[in-house]
Every structure is written in C-alpha cells, then in structure tokens.
Amino acid sequence: AQKITQTQPGMFVQEKEAVTLDCTYDTSDPSYGLFWYKQPSSGEMIFLIYQGSYDQQNATEGRYSLNFQKARKSANLVISASQLGDSAMYFCAMREGRDDKIIFGKGTRLHILP
Amino acid sequence: GAVVSQHPSRVICKSGTSVKIECRSLDFQATTMFWYRQFPKQSLMLMATSNEGSKATYEQGVEKDKFLINHASLTLSTLTVTSAHPEDSSFYICSAPRIGTQYFGPGTRLLVL
C-alpha cells in the first residue's frame, strides 16, 4: 500500500491565485514527519516546509503553509498568491519514527498560468 | 547556499563501464546519507541508506552488487554503478539529514549508451 498519496497528477492555476496541493499519508507510528519539496525542471529538490506529528500548530513558511489534519491523515500544501516561478513538480514526503529516511509521493505538476 | 554537493552533475558512459558518483555534505557531518533514483516523470525512489563506518542498507529490489555504496567519511558517500547498462540511465540524487530535515544534492544525470 502506498504510504504517501498525491491524487493530483497535474494542476493549472492562474497567477496570483492560491493553490492547494493534496497529500494523504498512511502510518501506524505515532511519531512521524511530513515534508513538501519543490522540484523545478533543473532537478534540484528544494525543501519548502516541514510538519512534525506532535506539532500543535500548522507549519508556515512565507507563502507556504501546511494544512495538517491529523485525524484525516492529510497534509495539504497551500501556496498563497501563486507566481509564475511556482511552476514545478511538488512532492509530499514522510519520515517515520526515529528513521531519517523519507519516502515520496508520486508528485503533482503545478502549472501557473499568466 | 548548497549544503550537499554531488559530482559529476552529468555523465555519459558506454555500456559495461562503471560510474562513480560522489555526494558530500558541505558544512556538516552526516553519519547517514541516502541515495535515490528518479526516472523521467516519476517520483524519487529510495535505493539505499549509506552508513558511515558500516555497510549500506539497500531497499528491496535494489541490487547491492550493482550499486556499490561506500561512506568513506562523515562528509562523503559514493555510489558506484557497476557494469552500467542503458536501463541504468536515470537521475541519481543523494540526501543527508540535518536538524530535522533532509537536504538534497543537485543530482547526477547518468546516460548509458
């Protein structure tokens, strides 16, 4: 079974609009961490935001926020005021327990339209 | 600035040759590093965990004799693709954990002719 599910293979959003990228996860470990990475066409993996399972508040980093709904096992990324430079692949990822390794979802390709 | 580097960024080789890819943590020590492979339009697939001072841990389905990993120091891990074949052509990317997150190298594009 997939541990990280991203159901949107691609999305088209108008510039300056907010966008939500979906991510659900599956784990039985009470301690885990959730990540979002951006991968532009160059291939580099850019860390965006992190949410720990015990964090009480939703993580925010500038225009990025993580809508963490623990009971639903959901960790959606919200990008406010989208920009053309936001066009890229976005990956949701998870770390379980004390293990540092992270596994990735299939990704969502985001296209920002001018 | 980059905290994890990889070398080379691109490599083209003939079938049957071996290729070594280096991954370095630039300003921190990493007792553990990770190696991923990414085929076009697909996600990153974890290949193995590189452990300083001990053997690498390979994910299911990854041939340890084909993908040799050596964690030579606290800042360097190498991945050697032995007897490379065209199906090994891919984007290889390493990562190192630091302060609760993972930093990724810029990746290496391998093309085997």
JSON list of C-alpha atoms in Angstrom, two decimals:
[
{"chain": "A", "resi": 1, "resn": "ALA", "atom": "CA", "xyz": [0.00, 0.00, 0.00]},
{"chain": "A", "resi": 2, "resn": "GLN", "atom": "CA", "xyz": [1.19, 3.48, -0.76]},
{"chain": "A", "resi": 3, "resn": "LYS", "atom": "CA", "xyz": [2.33, 5.42, 2.25]},
{"chain": "A", "resi": 4, "resn": "ILE", "atom": "CA", "xyz": [2.09, 8.80, 0.58]},
{"chain": "A", "resi": 5, "resn": "THR", "atom": "CA", "xyz": [-0.71, 9.55, -1.86]},
{"chain": "A", "resi": 6, "resn": "GLN", "atom": "CA", "xyz": [-0.88, 12.58, -4.07]},
{"chain": "A", "resi": 7, "resn": "THR", "atom": "CA", "xyz": [-4.04, 12.35, -6.14]},
{"chain": "A", "resi": 8, "resn": "GLN", "atom": "CA", "xyz": [-3.45, 15.32, -8.44]},
{"chain": "A", "resi": 9, "resn": "PRO", "atom": "CA", "xyz": [-1.01, 14.44, -11.23]},
{"chain": "A", "resi": 10, "resn": "GLY", "atom": "CA", "xyz": [-1.29, 17.94, -12.66]},
{"chain": "A", "resi": 11, "resn": "MET", "atom": "CA", "xyz": [-2.85, 21.29, -11.85]},
{"chain": "A", "resi": 12, "resn": "PHE", "atom": "CA", "xyz": [-3.30, 24.54, -13.74]},
{"chain": "A", "resi": 13, "resn": "VAL", "atom": "CA", "xyz": [-3.74, 27.69, -11.68]},
{"chain": "A", "resi": 14, "resn": "GLN", "atom": "CA", "xyz": [-4.00, 31.34, -12.62]},
{"chain": "A", "resi": 15, "resn": "GLU", "atom": "CA", "xyz": [-1.20, 33.56, -11.40]},
{"chain": "A", "resi": 16, "resn": "LYS", "atom": "CA", "xyz": [-1.88, 35.28, -8.06]},
{"chain": "A", "resi": 17, "resn": "GLU", "atom": "CA", "xyz": [-4.47, 32.71, -7.04]},
{"chain": "A", "resi": 18, "resn": "ALA", "atom": "CA", "xyz": [-3.98, 30.43, -4.06]},
{"chain": "A", "resi": 19, "resn": "VAL", "atom": "CA", "xyz": [-3.43, 26.76, -4.73]},
{"chain": "A", "resi": 20, "resn": "THR", "atom": "CA", "xyz": [-3.82, 23.67, -2.57]},
{"chain": "A", "resi": 21, "resn": "LEU", "atom": "CA", "xyz": [-1.86, 20.51, -3.33]},
{"chain": "A", "resi": 22, "resn": "ASP", "atom": "CA", "xyz": [-3.28, 17.40, -1.72]},
{"chain": "A", "resi": 23, "resn": "CYS", "atom": "CA", "xyz": [-1.37, 14.80, 0.25]},
{"chain": "A", "resi": 24, "resn": "THR", "atom": "CA", "xyz": [-2.59, 11.93, 2.39]},
{"chain": "A", "resi": 25, "resn": "TYR", "atom": "CA", "xyz": [-0.36, 9.55, 4.27]},
{"chain": "A", "resi": 26, "resn": "ASP", "atom": "CA", "xyz": [-0.52, 6.22, 5.99]},
{"chain": "A", "resi": 27, "resn": "THR", "atom": "CA", "xyz": [1.44, 5.25, 9.06]},
{"chain": "A", "resi": 28, "resn": "SER", "atom": "CA", "xyz": [0.86, 3.47, 12.35]},
{"chain": "A", "resi": 29, "resn": "ASP", "atom": "CA", "xyz": [3.82, 5.14, 14.03]},
{"chain": "A", "resi": 30, "resn": "PRO", "atom": "CA", "xyz": [2.74, 7.96, 16.35]},
{"chain": "A", "resi": 31, "resn": "SER", "atom": "CA", "xyz": [5.96, 9.85, 15.62]},
{"chain": "A", "resi": 32, "resn": "TYR", "atom": "CA", "xyz": [6.45, 10.97, 12.06]},
{"chain": "A", "resi": 33, "resn": "GLY", "atom": "CA", "xyz": [7.29, 13.99, 9.97]},
{"chain": "A", "resi": 34, "resn": "LEU", "atom": "CA", "xyz": [5.86, 15.33, 6.76]},
{"chain": "A", "resi": 35, "resn": "PHE", "atom": "CA", "xyz": [7.74, 17.30, 4.14]},
{"chain": "A", "resi": 36, "resn": "TRP", "atom": "CA", "xyz": [6.99, 19.17, 0.96]},
{"chain": "A", "resi": 37, "resn": "TYR", "atom": "CA", "xyz": [9.64, 19.61, -1.70]},
{"chain": "A", "resi": 38, "resn": "LYS", "atom": "CA", "xyz": [9.61, 21.54, -4.95]},
{"chain": "A", "resi": 39, "resn": "GLN", "atom": "CA", "xyz": [11.46, 20.20, -7.97]},
{"chain": "A", "resi": 40, "resn": "PRO", "atom": "CA", "xyz": [11.89, 22.61, -10.89]},
{"chain": "A", "resi": 41, "resn": "SER", "atom": "CA", "xyz": [12.98, 21.40, -14.31]},
{"chain": "A", "resi": 42, "resn": "SER", "atom": "CA", "xyz": [16.63, 21.62, -13.23]},
{"chain": "A", "resi": 43, "resn": "GLY", "atom": "CA", "xyz": [16.01, 18.61, -10.99]},
{"chain": "A", "resi": 44, "resn": "GLU", "atom": "CA", "xyz": [17.13, 20.07, -7.69]},
{"chain": "A", "resi": 45, "resn": "MET", "atom": "CA", "xyz": [14.98, 19.28, -4.68]},
{"chain": "A", "resi": 46, "resn": "ILE", "atom": "CA", "xyz": [14.03, 22.42, -2.80]},
{"chain": "A", "resi": 47, "resn": "PHE", "atom": "CA", "xyz": [12.79, 21.99, 0.76]},
{"chain": "A", "resi": 48, "resn": "LEU", "atom": "CA", "xyz": [9.64, 24.00, 1.37]},
{"chain": "A", "resi": 49, "resn": "ILE", "atom": "CA", "xyz": [8.07, 23.09, 4.68]},
{"chain": "A", "resi": 50, "resn": "TYR", "atom": "CA", "xyz": [8.02, 20.50, 7.47]},
{"chain": "A", "resi": 51, "resn": "GLN", "atom": "CA", "xyz": [5.35, 19.36, 9.92]},
{"chain": "A", "resi": 52, "resn": "GLY", "atom": "CA", "xyz": [6.03, 17.07, 12.84]},
{"chain": "A", "resi": 53, "resn": "SER", "atom": "CA", "xyz": [3.29, 14.75, 14.06]},
{"chain": "A", "resi": 54, "resn": "TYR", "atom": "CA", "xyz": [3.37, 16.29, 17.52]},
{"chain": "A", "resi": 55, "resn": "ASP", "atom": "CA", "xyz": [3.39, 19.88, 16.34]},
{"chain": "A", "resi": 56, "resn": "GLN", "atom": "CA", "xyz": [0.33, 21.64, 17.63]},
{"chain": "A", "resi": 57, "resn": "GLN", "atom": "CA", "xyz": [0.20, 24.33, 15.02]},
{"chain": "A", "resi": 58, "resn": "ASN", "atom": "CA", "xyz": [0.23, 24.12, 11.26]},
{"chain": "A", "resi": 59, "resn": "ALA", "atom": "CA", "xyz": [3.62, 24.92, 9.77]},
{"chain": "A", "resi": 60, "resn": "THR", "atom": "CA", "xyz": [4.05, 28.08, 7.74]},
{"chain": "A", "resi": 61, "resn": "GLU", "atom": "CA", "xyz": [6.99, 29.38, 5.71]},
{"chain": "A", "resi": 62, "resn": "GLY", "atom": "CA", "xyz": [6.37, 32.59, 3.84]},
{"chain": "A", "resi": 63, "resn": "ARG", "atom": "CA", "xyz": [3.81, 31.89, 1.11]},
{"chain": "A", "resi": 64, "resn": "TYR", "atom": "CA", "xyz": [3.71, 28.21, 2.02]},
{"chain": "A", "resi": 65, "resn": "SER", "atom": "CA", "xyz": [1.54, 26.71, 4.68]},
{"chain": "A", "resi": 66, "resn": "LEU", "atom": "CA", "xyz": [0.75, 23.13, 5.55]},
{"chain": "A", "resi": 67, "resn": "ASN", "atom": "CA", "xyz": [-2.84, 22.25, 6.34]},
{"chain": "A", "resi": 68, "resn": "PHE", "atom": "CA", "xyz": [-2.25, 19.39, 8.76]},
{"chain": "A", "resi": 69, "resn": "GLN", "atom": "CA", "xyz": [-5.33, 17.34, 9.62]},
{"chain": "A", "resi": 70, "resn": "LYS", "atom": "CA", "xyz": [-4.02, 14.52, 11.74]},
{"chain": "A", "resi": 71, "resn": "ALA", "atom": "CA", "xyz": [-7.26, 12.59, 12.16]},
{"chain": "A", "resi": 72, "resn": "ARG", "atom": "CA", "xyz": [-7.73, 12.53, 8.40]},
{"chain": "A", "resi": 73, "resn": "LYS", "atom": "CA", "xyz": [-4.03, 11.82, 7.82]},
{"chain": "A", "resi": 74, "resn": "SER", "atom": "CA", "xyz": [-3.87, 14.73, 5.47]},
{"chain": "A", "resi": 75, "resn": "ALA", "atom": "CA", "xyz": [-1.05, 17.24, 4.93]},
{"chain": "A", "resi": 76, "resn": "ASN", "atom": "CA", "xyz": [-2.01, 19.56, 2.13]},
{"chain": "A", "resi": 77, "resn": "LEU", "atom": "CA", "xyz": [0.33, 22.29, 0.92]},
{"chain": "A", "resi": 78, "resn": "VAL", "atom": "CA", "xyz": [-1.19, 25.71, 0.40]},
{"chain": "A", "resi": 79, "resn": "ILE", "atom": "CA", "xyz": [0.64, 28.26, -1.73]},
{"chain": "A", "resi": 80, "resn": "SER", "atom": "CA", "xyz": [-0.78, 31.74, -1.43]},
{"chain": "A", "resi": 81, "resn": "ALA", "atom": "CA", "xyz": [-0.57, 34.33, -4.21]},
{"chain": "A", "resi": 82, "resn": "SER", "atom": "CA", "xyz": [0.97, 31.97, -6.75]},
{"chain": "A", "resi": 83, "resn": "GLN", "atom": "CA", "xyz": [3.75, 33.19, -9.02]},
{"chain": "A", "resi": 84, "resn": "LEU", "atom": "CA", "xyz": [4.99, 32.03, -12.41]},
{"chain": "A", "resi": 85, "resn": "GLY", "atom": "CA", "xyz": [8.12, 30.73, -10.71]},
{"chain": "A", "resi": 86, "resn": "ASP", "atom": "CA", "xyz": [6.00, 28.31, -8.70]},
{"chain": "A", "resi": 87, "resn": "SER", "atom": "CA", "xyz": [5.55, 26.14, -11.79]},
{"chain": "A", "resi": 88, "resn": "ALA", "atom": "CA", "xyz": [7.29, 22.87, -10.90]},
{"chain": "A", "resi": 89, "resn": "MET", "atom": "CA", "xyz": [6.78, 19.37, -9.55]},
{"chain": "A", "resi": 90, "resn": "TYR", "atom": "CA", "xyz": [5.78, 19.22, -5.92]},
{"chain": "A", "resi": 91, "resn": "PHE", "atom": "CA", "xyz": [6.42, 16.17, -3.77]},
{"chain": "A", "resi": 92, "resn": "CYS", "atom": "CA", "xyz": [4.96, 15.26, -0.43]},
{"chain": "A", "resi": 93, "resn": "ALA", "atom": "CA", "xyz": [7.19, 13.02, 1.69]},
{"chain": "A", "resi": 94, "resn": "MET", "atom": "CA", "xyz": [7.18, 11.31, 5.07]},
{"chain": "A", "resi": 95, "resn": "ARG", "atom": "CA", "xyz": [9.63, 10.18, 7.71]},
{"chain": "A", "resi": 96, "resn": "GLU", "atom": "CA", "xyz": [8.52, 7.56, 10.25]},
{"chain": "A", "resi": 97, "resn": "GLY", "atom": "CA", "xyz": [9.66, 7.05, 13.81]},
{"chain": "A", "resi": 98, "resn": "ARG", "atom": "CA", "xyz": [13.34, 7.65, 14.52]},
{"chain": "A", "resi": 99, "resn": "ASP", "atom": "CA", "xyz": [14.29, 6.77, 10.96]},
{"chain": "A", "resi": 100, "resn": "ASP", "atom": "CA", "xyz": [15.77, 9.63, 8.96]},
{"chain": "A", "resi": 101, "resn": "LYS", "atom": "CA", "xyz": [14.92, 8.17, 5.58]},
{"chain": "A", "resi": 102, "resn": "ILE", "atom": "CA", "xyz": [11.98, 9.71, 3.79]},
{"chain": "A", "resi": 103, "resn": "ILE", "atom": "CA", "xyz": [9.69, 8.30, 1.13]},
{"chain": "A", "resi": 104, "resn": "PHE", "atom": "CA", "xyz": [7.95, 10.29, -1.52]},
{"chain": "A", "resi": 105, "resn": "GLY", "atom": "CA", "xyz": [4.56, 10.51, -3.11]},
{"chain": "A", "resi": 106, "resn": "LYS", "atom": "CA", "xyz": [4.21, 10.46, -6.89]},
{"chain": "A", "resi": 107, "resn": "GLY", "atom": "CA", "xyz": [4.12, 14.22, -7.10]},
{"chain": "A", "resi": 108, "resn": "THR", "atom": "CA", "xyz": [1.91, 16.92, -8.56]},
{"chain": "A", "resi": 109, "resn": "ARG", "atom": "CA", "xyz": [2.97, 19.02, -11.53]},
{"chain": "A", "resi": 110, "resn": "LEU", "atom": "CA", "xyz": [1.83, 22.58, -10.98]},
{"chain": "A", "resi": 111, "resn": "HIS", "atom": "CA", "xyz": [1.47, 24.97, -13.89]},
{"chain": "A", "resi": 112, "resn": "ILE", "atom": "CA", "xyz": [0.96, 28.65, -13.12]},
{"chain": "A", "resi": 113, "resn": "LEU", "atom": "CA", "xyz": [-0.74, 30.50, -15.96]},
{"chain": "A", "resi": 114, "resn": "PRO", "atom": "CA", "xyz": [-0.01, 34.19, -16.68]},
{"chain": "B", "resi": 1, "resn": "GLY", "atom": "CA", "xyz": [23.91, 28.18, -0.42]},
{"chain": "B", "resi": 2, "resn": "ALA", "atom": "CA", "xyz": [24.07, 24.46, -1.18]},
{"chain": "B", "resi": 3, "resn": "VAL", "atom": "CA", "xyz": [24.71, 22.25, 1.80]},
{"chain": "B", "resi": 4, "resn": "VAL", "atom": "CA", "xyz": [25.01, 18.99, -0.14]},
{"chain": "B", "resi": 5, "resn": "SER", "atom": "CA", "xyz": [27.03, 18.69, -3.33]},
{"chain": "B", "resi": 6, "resn": "GLN", "atom": "CA", "xyz": [27.18, 15.98, -5.96]},
{"chain": "B", "resi": 7, "resn": "HIS", "atom": "CA", "xyz": [29.75, 15.25, -8.61]},
{"chain": "B", "resi": 8, "resn": "PRO", "atom": "CA", "xyz": [29.54, 14.87, -11.52]},
{"chain": "B", "resi": 9, "resn": "SER", "atom": "CA", "xyz": [26.35, 16.64, -12.49]},
{"chain": "B", "resi": 10, "resn": "ARG", "atom": "CA", "xyz": [26.17, 14.76, -15.79]},
{"chain": "B", "resi": 11, "resn": "VAL", "atom": "CA", "xyz": [27.91, 11.69, -17.08]},
{"chain": "B", "resi": 12, "resn": "ILE", "atom": "CA", "xyz": [27.69, 9.77, -20.32]},
{"chain": "B", "resi": 13, "resn": "CYS", "atom": "CA", "xyz": [29.32, 6.38, -20.45]},
{"chain": "B", "resi": 14, "resn": "LYS", "atom": "CA", "xyz": [29.45, 3.29, -22.58]},
{"chain": "B", "resi": 15, "resn": "SER", "atom": "CA", "xyz": [27.58, 0.16, -21.65]},
{"chain": "B", "resi": 16, "resn": "GLY", "atom": "CA", "xyz": [29.65, -2.09, -19.43]},
{"chain": "B", "resi": 17, "resn": "THR", "atom": "CA", "xyz": [31.67, 0.60, -17.74]},
{"chain": "B", "resi": 18, "resn": "SER", "atom": "CA", "xyz": [31.43, 1.66, -14.10]},
{"chain": "B", "resi": 19, "resn": "VAL", "atom": "CA", "xyz": [30.50, 5.12, -12.95]},
{"chain": "B", "resi": 20, "resn": "LYS", "atom": "CA", "xyz": [31.19, 6.69, -9.56]},
{"chain": "B", "resi": 21, "resn": "ILE", "atom": "CA", "xyz": [29.03, 9.48, -8.15]},
{"chain": "B", "resi": 22, "resn": "GLU", "atom": "CA", "xyz": [30.12, 11.46, -5.11]},
{"chain": "B", "resi": 23, "resn": "CYS", "atom": "CA", "xyz": [27.87, 13.06, -2.53]},
{"chain": "B", "resi": 24, "resn": "ARG", "atom": "CA", "xyz": [29.32, 15.49, 0.01]},
{"chain": "B", "resi": 25, "resn": "SER", "atom": "CA", "xyz": [27.84, 17.32, 2.95]},
{"chain": "B", "resi": 26, "resn": "LEU", "atom": "CA", "xyz": [29.50, 20.72, 2.82]},
{"chain": "B", "resi": 27, "resn": "ASP", "atom": "CA", "xyz": [29.35, 22.20, 6.30]},
{"chain": "B", "resi": 28, "resn": "PHE", "atom": "CA", "xyz": [28.04, 19.45, 8.49]},
{"chain": "B", "resi": 29, "resn": "GLN", "atom": "CA", "xyz": [28.77, 15.85, 9.27]},
{"chain": "B", "resi": 30, "resn": "ALA", "atom": "CA", "xyz": [26.42, 13.16, 8.06]},
{"chain": "B", "resi": 31, "resn": "THR", "atom": "CA", "xyz": [26.71, 9.68, 9.52]},
{"chain": "B", "resi": 32, "resn": "THR", "atom": "CA", "xyz": [23.85, 8.70, 7.25]},
{"chain": "B", "resi": 33, "resn": "MET", "atom": "CA", "xyz": [23.14, 9.66, 3.67]},
{"chain": "B", "resi": 34, "resn": "PHE", "atom": "CA", "xyz": [20.52, 8.42, 1.27]},
{"chain": "B", "resi": 35, "resn": "TRP", "atom": "CA", "xyz": [20.61, 7.60, -2.43]},
{"chain": "B", "resi": 36, "resn": "TYR", "atom": "CA", "xyz": [17.58, 7.97, -4.67]},
{"chain": "B", "resi": 37, "resn": "ARG", "atom": "CA", "xyz": [16.90, 7.28, -8.32]},
{"chain": "B", "resi": 38, "resn": "GLN", "atom": "CA", "xyz": [14.39, 9.15, -10.39]},
{"chain": "B", "resi": 39, "resn": "PHE", "atom": "CA", "xyz": [13.22, 8.10, -13.86]},
{"chain": "B", "resi": 40, "resn": "PRO", "atom": "CA", "xyz": [11.67, 10.74, -16.15]},
{"chain": "B", "resi": 41, "resn": "LYS", "atom": "CA", "xyz": [8.29, 11.97, -14.98]},
{"chain": "B", "resi": 42, "resn": "GLN", "atom": "CA", "xyz": [8.40, 9.72, -11.93]},
{"chain": "B", "resi": 43, "resn": "SER", "atom": "CA", "xyz": [8.98, 10.19, -8.25]},
{"chain": "B", "resi": 44, "resn": "LEU", "atom": "CA", "xyz": [12.15, 9.66, -6.27]},
{"chain": "B", "resi": 45, "resn": "MET", "atom": "CA", "xyz": [12.68, 6.05, -5.31]},
{"chain": "B", "resi": 46, "resn": "LEU", "atom": "CA", "xyz": [14.90, 5.33, -2.32]},
{"chain": "B", "resi": 47, "resn": "MET", "atom": "CA", "xyz": [17.69, 2.96, -3.30]},
{"chain": "B", "resi": 48, "resn": "ALA", "atom": "CA", "xyz": [19.76, 2.66, -0.16]},
{"chain": "B", "resi": 49, "resn": "THR", "atom": "CA", "xyz": [20.90, 4.16, 3.10]},
{"chain": "B", "resi": 50, "resn": "SER", "atom": "CA", "xyz": [24.61, 4.89, 3.29]},
{"chain": "B", "resi": 51, "resn": "ASN", "atom": "CA", "xyz": [26.04, 4.43, 6.78]},
{"chain": "B", "resi": 52, "resn": "GLU", "atom": "CA", "xyz": [29.41, 5.81, 7.82]},
{"chain": "B", "resi": 53, "resn": "GLY", "atom": "CA", "xyz": [31.58, 3.03, 9.15]},
{"chain": "B", "resi": 54, "resn": "SER", "atom": "CA", "xyz": [29.26, 0.19, 8.24]},
{"chain": "B", "resi": 55, "resn": "LYS", "atom": "CA", "xyz": [27.55, -1.46, 5.29]},
{"chain": "B", "resi": 56, "resn": "ALA", "atom": "CA", "xyz": [24.86, 0.27, 3.34]},
{"chain": "B", "resi": 57, "resn": "THR", "atom": "CA", "xyz": [21.26, -0.79, 3.75]},
{"chain": "B", "resi": 58, "resn": "TYR", "atom": "CA", "xyz": [19.54, -1.46, 0.45]},
{"chain": "B", "resi": 59, "resn": "GLU", "atom": "CA", "xyz": [15.85, -1.20, -0.30]},
{"chain": "B", "resi": 60, "resn": "GLN", "atom": "CA", "xyz": [14.01, -4.23, -1.57]},
{"chain": "B", "resi": 61, "resn": "GLY", "atom": "CA", "xyz": [14.70, -4.91, -5.22]},
{"chain": "B", "resi": 62, "resn": "VAL", "atom": "CA", "xyz": [17.93, -2.91, -5.41]},
{"chain": "B", "resi": 63, "resn": "GLU", "atom": "CA", "xyz": [20.95, -4.99, -6.38]},
{"chain": "B", "resi": 64, "resn": "LYS", "atom": "CA", "xyz": [23.73, -4.33, -3.89]},
{"chain": "B", "resi": 65, "resn": "ASP", "atom": "CA", "xyz": [26.39, -5.75, -6.21]},
{"chain": "B", "resi": 66, "resn": "LYS", "atom": "CA", "xyz": [25.36, -3.41, -8.97]},
{"chain": "B", "resi": 67, "resn": "PHE", "atom": "CA", "xyz": [25.04, -0.26, -6.90]},
{"chain": "B", "resi": 68, "resn": "LEU", "atom": "CA", "xyz": [28.05, -0.15, -4.61]},
{"chain": "B", "resi": 69, "resn": "ILE", "atom": "CA", "xyz": [27.89, 2.37, -1.81]},
{"chain": "B", "resi": 70, "resn": "ASN", "atom": "CA", "xyz": [30.81, 3.49, 0.28]},
{"chain": "B", "resi": 71, "resn": "HIS", "atom": "CA", "xyz": [30.52, 6.02, 3.10]},
{"chain": "B", "resi": 72, "resn": "ALA", "atom": "CA", "xyz": [34.19, 6.90, 3.28]},
{"chain": "B", "resi": 73, "resn": "SER", "atom": "CA", "xyz": [33.99, 9.72, 5.81]},
{"chain": "B", "resi": 74, "resn": "LEU", "atom": "CA", "xyz": [31.49, 11.78, 7.76]},
{"chain": "B", "resi": 75, "resn": "THR", "atom": "CA", "xyz": [31.08, 14.09, 4.77]},
{"chain": "B", "resi": 76, "resn": "LEU", "atom": "CA", "xyz": [31.38, 11.78, 1.77]},
{"chain": "B", "resi": 77, "resn": "SER", "atom": "CA", "xyz": [29.33, 8.95, 0.34]},
{"chain": "B", "resi": 78, "resn": "THR", "atom": "CA", "xyz": [29.90, 7.43, -3.09]},
{"chain": "B", "resi": 79, "resn": "LEU", "atom": "CA", "xyz": [27.61, 5.43, -5.34]},
{"chain": "B", "resi": 80, "resn": "THR", "atom": "CA", "xyz": [29.24, 3.29, -8.00]},
{"chain": "B", "resi": 81, "resn": "VAL", "atom": "CA", "xyz": [27.07, 1.92, -10.77]},
{"chain": "B", "resi": 82, "resn": "THR", "atom": "CA", "xyz": [28.96, -1.16, -11.88]},
{"chain": "B", "resi": 83, "resn": "SER", "atom": "CA", "xyz": [28.78, -2.55, -15.41]},
{"chain": "B", "resi": 84, "resn": "ALA", "atom": "CA", "xyz": [26.25, 0.10, -16.35]},
{"chain": "B", "resi": 85, "resn": "HIS", "atom": "CA", "xyz": [23.60, -0.67, -18.95]},
{"chain": "B", "resi": 86, "resn": "PRO", "atom": "CA", "xyz": [21.18, 1.62, -20.79]},
{"chain": "B", "resi": 87, "resn": "GLU", "atom": "CA", "xyz": [18.40, 0.77, -18.34]},
{"chain": "B", "resi": 88, "resn": "ASP", "atom": "CA", "xyz": [20.53, 2.30, -15.57]},
{"chain": "B", "resi": 89, "resn": "SER", "atom": "CA", "xyz": [20.21, 5.69, -17.26]},
{"chain": "B", "resi": 90, "resn": "SER", "atom": "CA", "xyz": [18.47, 7.86, -14.71]},
{"chain": "B", "resi": 91, "resn": "PHE", "atom": "CA", "xyz": [18.74, 10.84, -12.40]},
{"chain": "B", "resi": 92, "resn": "TYR", "atom": "CA", "xyz": [20.58, 9.90, -9.19]},
{"chain": "B", "resi": 93, "resn": "ILE", "atom": "CA", "xyz": [20.23, 12.16, -6.20]},
{"chain": "B", "resi": 94, "resn": "CYS", "atom": "CA", "xyz": [21.59, 11.95, -2.69]},
{"chain": "B", "resi": 95, "resn": "SER", "atom": "CA", "xyz": [20.41, 13.49, 0.55]},
{"chain": "B", "resi": 96, "resn": "ALA", "atom": "CA", "xyz": [21.67, 14.00, 4.06]},
{"chain": "B", "resi": 97, "resn": "PRO", "atom": "CA", "xyz": [19.62, 14.65, 7.19]},
{"chain": "B", "resi": 98, "resn": "ARG", "atom": "CA", "xyz": [20.29, 17.78, 9.18]},
{"chain": "B", "resi": 99, "resn": "ILE", "atom": "CA", "xyz": [18.35, 19.36, 12.02]},
{"chain": "B", "resi": 100, "resn": "GLY", "atom": "CA", "xyz": [15.12, 17.52, 11.37]},
{"chain": "B", "resi": 101, "resn": "THR", "atom": "CA", "xyz": [15.04, 17.86, 7.62]},
{"chain": "B", "resi": 102, "resn": "GLN", "atom": "CA", "xyz": [16.73, 16.41, 4.56]},
{"chain": "B", "resi": 103, "resn": "TYR", "atom": "CA", "xyz": [18.96, 18.36, 2.25]},
{"chain": "B", "resi": 104, "resn": "PHE", "atom": "CA", "xyz": [19.38, 17.09, -1.27]},
{"chain": "B", "resi": 105, "resn": "GLY", "atom": "CA", "xyz": [22.28, 17.29, -3.63]},
{"chain": "B", "resi": 106, "resn": "PRO", "atom": "CA", "xyz": [21.72, 18.77, -7.10]},
{"chain": "B", "resi": 107, "resn": "GLY", "atom": "CA", "xyz": [21.61, 15.31, -8.68]},
{"chain": "B", "resi": 108, "resn": "THR", "atom": "CA", "xyz": [23.57, 13.45, -11.32]},
{"chain": "B", "resi": 109, "resn": "ARG", "atom": "CA", "xyz": [22.14, 12.64, -14.74]},
{"chain": "B", "resi": 110, "resn": "LEU", "atom": "CA", "xyz": [23.54, 9.36, -15.98]},
{"chain": "B", "resi": 111, "resn": "LEU", "atom": "CA", "xyz": [23.22, 8.34, -19.61]},
{"chain": "B", "resi": 112, "resn": "VAL", "atom": "CA", "xyz": [24.48, 4.92, -20.58]},
{"chain": "B", "resi": 113, "resn": "LEU", "atom": "CA", "xyz": [24.93, 4.39, -24.30]}
]
